[in-house]
Short mmCIF file of N, CA and C in Angstrom, two decimals:
data_model
loop_
_atom_site.label_atom_id
_atom_site.label_comp_id
_atom_site.label_asym_id
_atom_site.label_seq_id
_atom_site.Cartn_x
_atom_site.Cartn_y
_atom_site.Cartn_z
N ARG A 17 -61.55 -67.19 -45.94
CA ARG A 17 -60.94 -66.30 -46.89
C ARG A 17 -60.05 -65.34 -46.13
N GLN A 18 -58.90 -65.06 -46.69
CA GLN A 18 -57.96 -64.16 -46.02
C GLN A 18 -57.18 -63.37 -47.06
N ASP A 19 -56.95 -62.11 -46.75
CA ASP A 19 -56.02 -61.29 -47.53
C ASP A 19 -55.29 -60.38 -46.54
N LYS A 20 -54.61 -59.35 -47.04
CA LYS A 20 -53.80 -58.50 -46.18
C LYS A 20 -54.66 -57.62 -45.26
N GLU A 21 -55.95 -57.45 -45.59
CA GLU A 21 -56.80 -56.55 -44.83
C GLU A 21 -57.84 -57.25 -43.96
N GLN A 22 -58.19 -58.49 -44.30
CA GLN A 22 -59.28 -59.13 -43.57
C GLN A 22 -59.15 -60.65 -43.55
N ILE A 23 -59.80 -61.23 -42.55
CA ILE A 23 -59.94 -62.68 -42.48
C ILE A 23 -61.43 -62.94 -42.24
N ILE A 24 -62.00 -63.83 -43.04
CA ILE A 24 -63.40 -64.23 -42.87
C ILE A 24 -63.41 -65.74 -42.70
N LEU A 25 -63.94 -66.17 -41.55
CA LEU A 25 -63.99 -67.59 -41.24
C LEU A 25 -65.44 -68.03 -41.10
N SER A 26 -65.75 -69.23 -41.56
CA SER A 26 -67.07 -69.82 -41.33
C SER A 26 -66.88 -71.30 -41.02
N ARG A 27 -67.78 -71.80 -40.17
CA ARG A 27 -67.69 -73.20 -39.78
C ARG A 27 -69.07 -73.71 -39.40
N PRO A 28 -69.47 -74.85 -39.98
CA PRO A 28 -70.74 -75.45 -39.55
C PRO A 28 -70.59 -76.02 -38.15
N MET A 29 -71.63 -75.83 -37.34
CA MET A 29 -71.63 -76.32 -35.97
C MET A 29 -72.43 -77.62 -35.88
N ALA A 30 -72.24 -78.35 -34.80
CA ALA A 30 -72.90 -79.66 -34.62
C ALA A 30 -74.42 -79.56 -34.66
N ASP A 31 -74.97 -78.43 -34.22
CA ASP A 31 -76.43 -78.29 -34.19
C ASP A 31 -77.01 -77.83 -35.53
N GLY A 32 -76.16 -77.71 -36.56
CA GLY A 32 -76.61 -77.29 -37.88
C GLY A 32 -76.47 -75.80 -38.12
N SER A 33 -76.12 -75.04 -37.10
CA SER A 33 -75.92 -73.60 -37.28
C SER A 33 -74.57 -73.33 -37.93
N LEU A 34 -74.34 -72.09 -38.27
CA LEU A 34 -73.11 -71.69 -38.93
C LEU A 34 -72.45 -70.59 -38.11
N ALA A 35 -71.20 -70.78 -37.75
CA ALA A 35 -70.44 -69.77 -37.02
C ALA A 35 -69.64 -68.94 -38.02
N LEU A 36 -69.69 -67.62 -37.86
CA LEU A 36 -68.96 -66.70 -38.73
C LEU A 36 -68.09 -65.78 -37.89
N ALA A 37 -66.95 -65.42 -38.41
CA ALA A 37 -66.08 -64.44 -37.76
C ALA A 37 -65.43 -63.58 -38.84
N TYR A 38 -65.55 -62.27 -38.66
CA TYR A 38 -64.98 -61.31 -39.59
C TYR A 38 -63.93 -60.50 -38.83
N PHE A 39 -62.68 -60.57 -39.26
CA PHE A 39 -61.57 -59.88 -38.61
C PHE A 39 -61.02 -58.78 -39.51
N ASN A 40 -60.90 -57.58 -38.98
CA ASN A 40 -60.32 -56.45 -39.69
C ASN A 40 -58.86 -56.33 -39.26
N LEU A 41 -57.94 -56.48 -40.17
CA LEU A 41 -56.51 -56.43 -39.87
C LEU A 41 -55.89 -55.06 -40.08
N THR A 42 -56.71 -54.08 -40.48
CA THR A 42 -56.18 -52.76 -40.83
C THR A 42 -56.23 -51.78 -39.66
N ASP A 43 -55.64 -50.60 -39.88
CA ASP A 43 -55.63 -49.54 -38.88
C ASP A 43 -56.85 -48.64 -38.96
N LYS A 44 -57.81 -48.96 -39.85
CA LYS A 44 -59.03 -48.16 -40.02
C LYS A 44 -60.25 -49.08 -39.99
N ALA A 45 -61.38 -48.51 -39.57
CA ALA A 45 -62.64 -49.26 -39.61
C ALA A 45 -62.92 -49.69 -41.04
N MET A 46 -63.59 -50.81 -41.22
CA MET A 46 -63.83 -51.35 -42.55
C MET A 46 -65.25 -51.92 -42.62
N ASP A 47 -65.95 -51.61 -43.72
CA ASP A 47 -67.22 -52.27 -44.00
C ASP A 47 -66.90 -53.56 -44.74
N MET A 48 -67.38 -54.67 -44.20
CA MET A 48 -67.10 -55.98 -44.77
C MET A 48 -68.41 -56.61 -45.24
N ALA A 49 -68.44 -57.03 -46.50
CA ALA A 49 -69.64 -57.62 -47.10
C ALA A 49 -69.90 -59.02 -46.55
N ILE A 50 -71.18 -59.32 -46.36
CA ILE A 50 -71.60 -60.66 -45.99
C ILE A 50 -72.29 -61.25 -47.22
N ASP A 51 -71.68 -62.24 -47.82
CA ASP A 51 -72.17 -62.84 -49.06
C ASP A 51 -72.94 -64.11 -48.72
N ARG A 52 -74.29 -63.99 -48.72
CA ARG A 52 -75.14 -65.14 -48.38
C ARG A 52 -74.87 -66.33 -49.28
N LYS A 53 -74.70 -66.08 -50.57
CA LYS A 53 -74.48 -67.19 -51.52
C LYS A 53 -73.18 -67.93 -51.18
N ALA A 54 -72.12 -67.19 -50.88
CA ALA A 54 -70.84 -67.82 -50.54
C ALA A 54 -70.95 -68.64 -49.25
N LEU A 55 -71.90 -68.26 -48.39
CA LEU A 55 -72.12 -69.00 -47.14
C LEU A 55 -73.08 -70.17 -47.31
N GLY A 56 -73.62 -70.32 -48.52
CA GLY A 56 -74.57 -71.40 -48.78
C GLY A 56 -75.98 -71.08 -48.33
N LEU A 57 -76.29 -69.79 -48.20
CA LEU A 57 -77.62 -69.35 -47.75
C LEU A 57 -78.36 -68.70 -48.91
N SER A 58 -79.63 -69.04 -49.08
CA SER A 58 -80.43 -68.39 -50.11
C SER A 58 -80.89 -67.03 -49.61
N GLN A 59 -81.31 -66.17 -50.53
CA GLN A 59 -81.80 -64.84 -50.15
C GLN A 59 -83.07 -64.93 -49.31
N GLU A 60 -83.88 -65.97 -49.55
CA GLU A 60 -85.15 -66.12 -48.86
C GLU A 60 -85.01 -66.82 -47.52
N GLN A 61 -83.89 -67.48 -47.29
CA GLN A 61 -83.71 -68.29 -46.09
C GLN A 61 -83.65 -67.41 -44.83
N ALA A 62 -84.52 -67.72 -43.88
CA ALA A 62 -84.53 -66.98 -42.62
C ALA A 62 -83.36 -67.43 -41.75
N VAL A 63 -82.73 -66.48 -41.10
CA VAL A 63 -81.60 -66.80 -40.22
C VAL A 63 -81.73 -65.98 -38.93
N THR A 64 -81.16 -66.49 -37.88
CA THR A 64 -81.03 -65.76 -36.63
C THR A 64 -79.55 -65.49 -36.43
N VAL A 65 -79.21 -64.25 -36.16
CA VAL A 65 -77.81 -63.86 -36.01
C VAL A 65 -77.55 -63.50 -34.55
N LYS A 66 -76.59 -64.17 -33.95
CA LYS A 66 -76.19 -63.85 -32.58
C LYS A 66 -74.78 -63.27 -32.61
N ASP A 67 -74.68 -62.01 -32.23
CA ASP A 67 -73.39 -61.33 -32.15
C ASP A 67 -72.84 -61.61 -30.75
N ILE A 68 -71.92 -62.54 -30.63
CA ILE A 68 -71.44 -62.94 -29.31
C ILE A 68 -70.55 -61.89 -28.67
N TRP A 69 -69.92 -61.03 -29.47
CA TRP A 69 -69.06 -59.98 -28.90
C TRP A 69 -69.91 -58.87 -28.29
N ALA A 70 -71.02 -58.52 -28.95
CA ALA A 70 -71.90 -57.47 -28.45
C ALA A 70 -73.03 -58.03 -27.59
N ASN A 71 -73.14 -59.35 -27.50
CA ASN A 71 -74.19 -60.02 -26.74
C ASN A 71 -75.57 -59.56 -27.21
N LYS A 72 -75.77 -59.58 -28.55
CA LYS A 72 -77.03 -59.15 -29.16
C LYS A 72 -77.51 -60.21 -30.14
N THR A 73 -78.82 -60.28 -30.30
CA THR A 73 -79.42 -61.07 -31.36
C THR A 73 -79.96 -60.10 -32.39
N LEU A 74 -79.55 -60.28 -33.65
CA LEU A 74 -80.00 -59.40 -34.73
C LEU A 74 -81.20 -60.04 -35.42
N GLU A 75 -82.13 -59.23 -35.87
CA GLU A 75 -83.34 -59.73 -36.53
C GLU A 75 -83.08 -60.34 -37.90
N THR A 76 -82.10 -59.79 -38.62
CA THR A 76 -81.79 -60.28 -39.96
C THR A 76 -80.27 -60.31 -40.15
N LEU A 77 -79.86 -61.05 -41.15
CA LEU A 77 -78.44 -61.09 -41.51
C LEU A 77 -78.14 -59.85 -42.35
N PRO A 78 -77.27 -58.96 -41.88
CA PRO A 78 -76.96 -57.76 -42.66
C PRO A 78 -76.19 -58.12 -43.93
N THR A 79 -76.21 -57.21 -44.90
CA THR A 79 -75.45 -57.42 -46.13
C THR A 79 -73.99 -57.02 -45.95
N SER A 80 -73.73 -56.21 -44.92
CA SER A 80 -72.36 -55.85 -44.57
C SER A 80 -72.31 -55.48 -43.09
N VAL A 81 -71.11 -55.51 -42.56
CA VAL A 81 -70.90 -55.12 -41.17
C VAL A 81 -69.72 -54.16 -41.11
N SER A 82 -69.79 -53.20 -40.18
CA SER A 82 -68.68 -52.29 -39.96
C SER A 82 -67.84 -52.87 -38.84
N VAL A 83 -66.58 -53.12 -39.14
CA VAL A 83 -65.68 -53.73 -38.17
C VAL A 83 -64.60 -52.71 -37.84
N PRO A 84 -64.43 -52.41 -36.54
CA PRO A 84 -63.44 -51.40 -36.17
C PRO A 84 -62.01 -51.85 -36.47
N SER A 85 -61.10 -50.90 -36.43
CA SER A 85 -59.68 -51.20 -36.63
C SER A 85 -59.24 -52.35 -35.72
N HIS A 86 -58.60 -53.33 -36.30
CA HIS A 86 -58.12 -54.50 -35.58
C HIS A 86 -59.22 -55.16 -34.77
N GLY A 87 -60.47 -55.04 -35.24
CA GLY A 87 -61.62 -55.58 -34.53
C GLY A 87 -62.18 -56.83 -35.17
N VAL A 88 -63.28 -57.29 -34.59
CA VAL A 88 -63.92 -58.52 -35.04
C VAL A 88 -65.42 -58.38 -34.94
N PHE A 89 -66.14 -59.06 -35.86
CA PHE A 89 -67.58 -59.17 -35.80
C PHE A 89 -67.89 -60.64 -35.92
#
């Protein structure tokens, strides 16, 4: 999905995992929603989130992420 302010990319990986990338195209930080249903994930489905930019593993999939100006999550 893309508009003038953001790009959201998702891609299934060979191991069955899902890669996500959220890009903020604006000059200000932006909270970007993570829509589990749009990603094909149920509310009950357990997921492991690896933030490769911050080199962190998150315990749960957040409902939104704060992405800095011209940044990525």
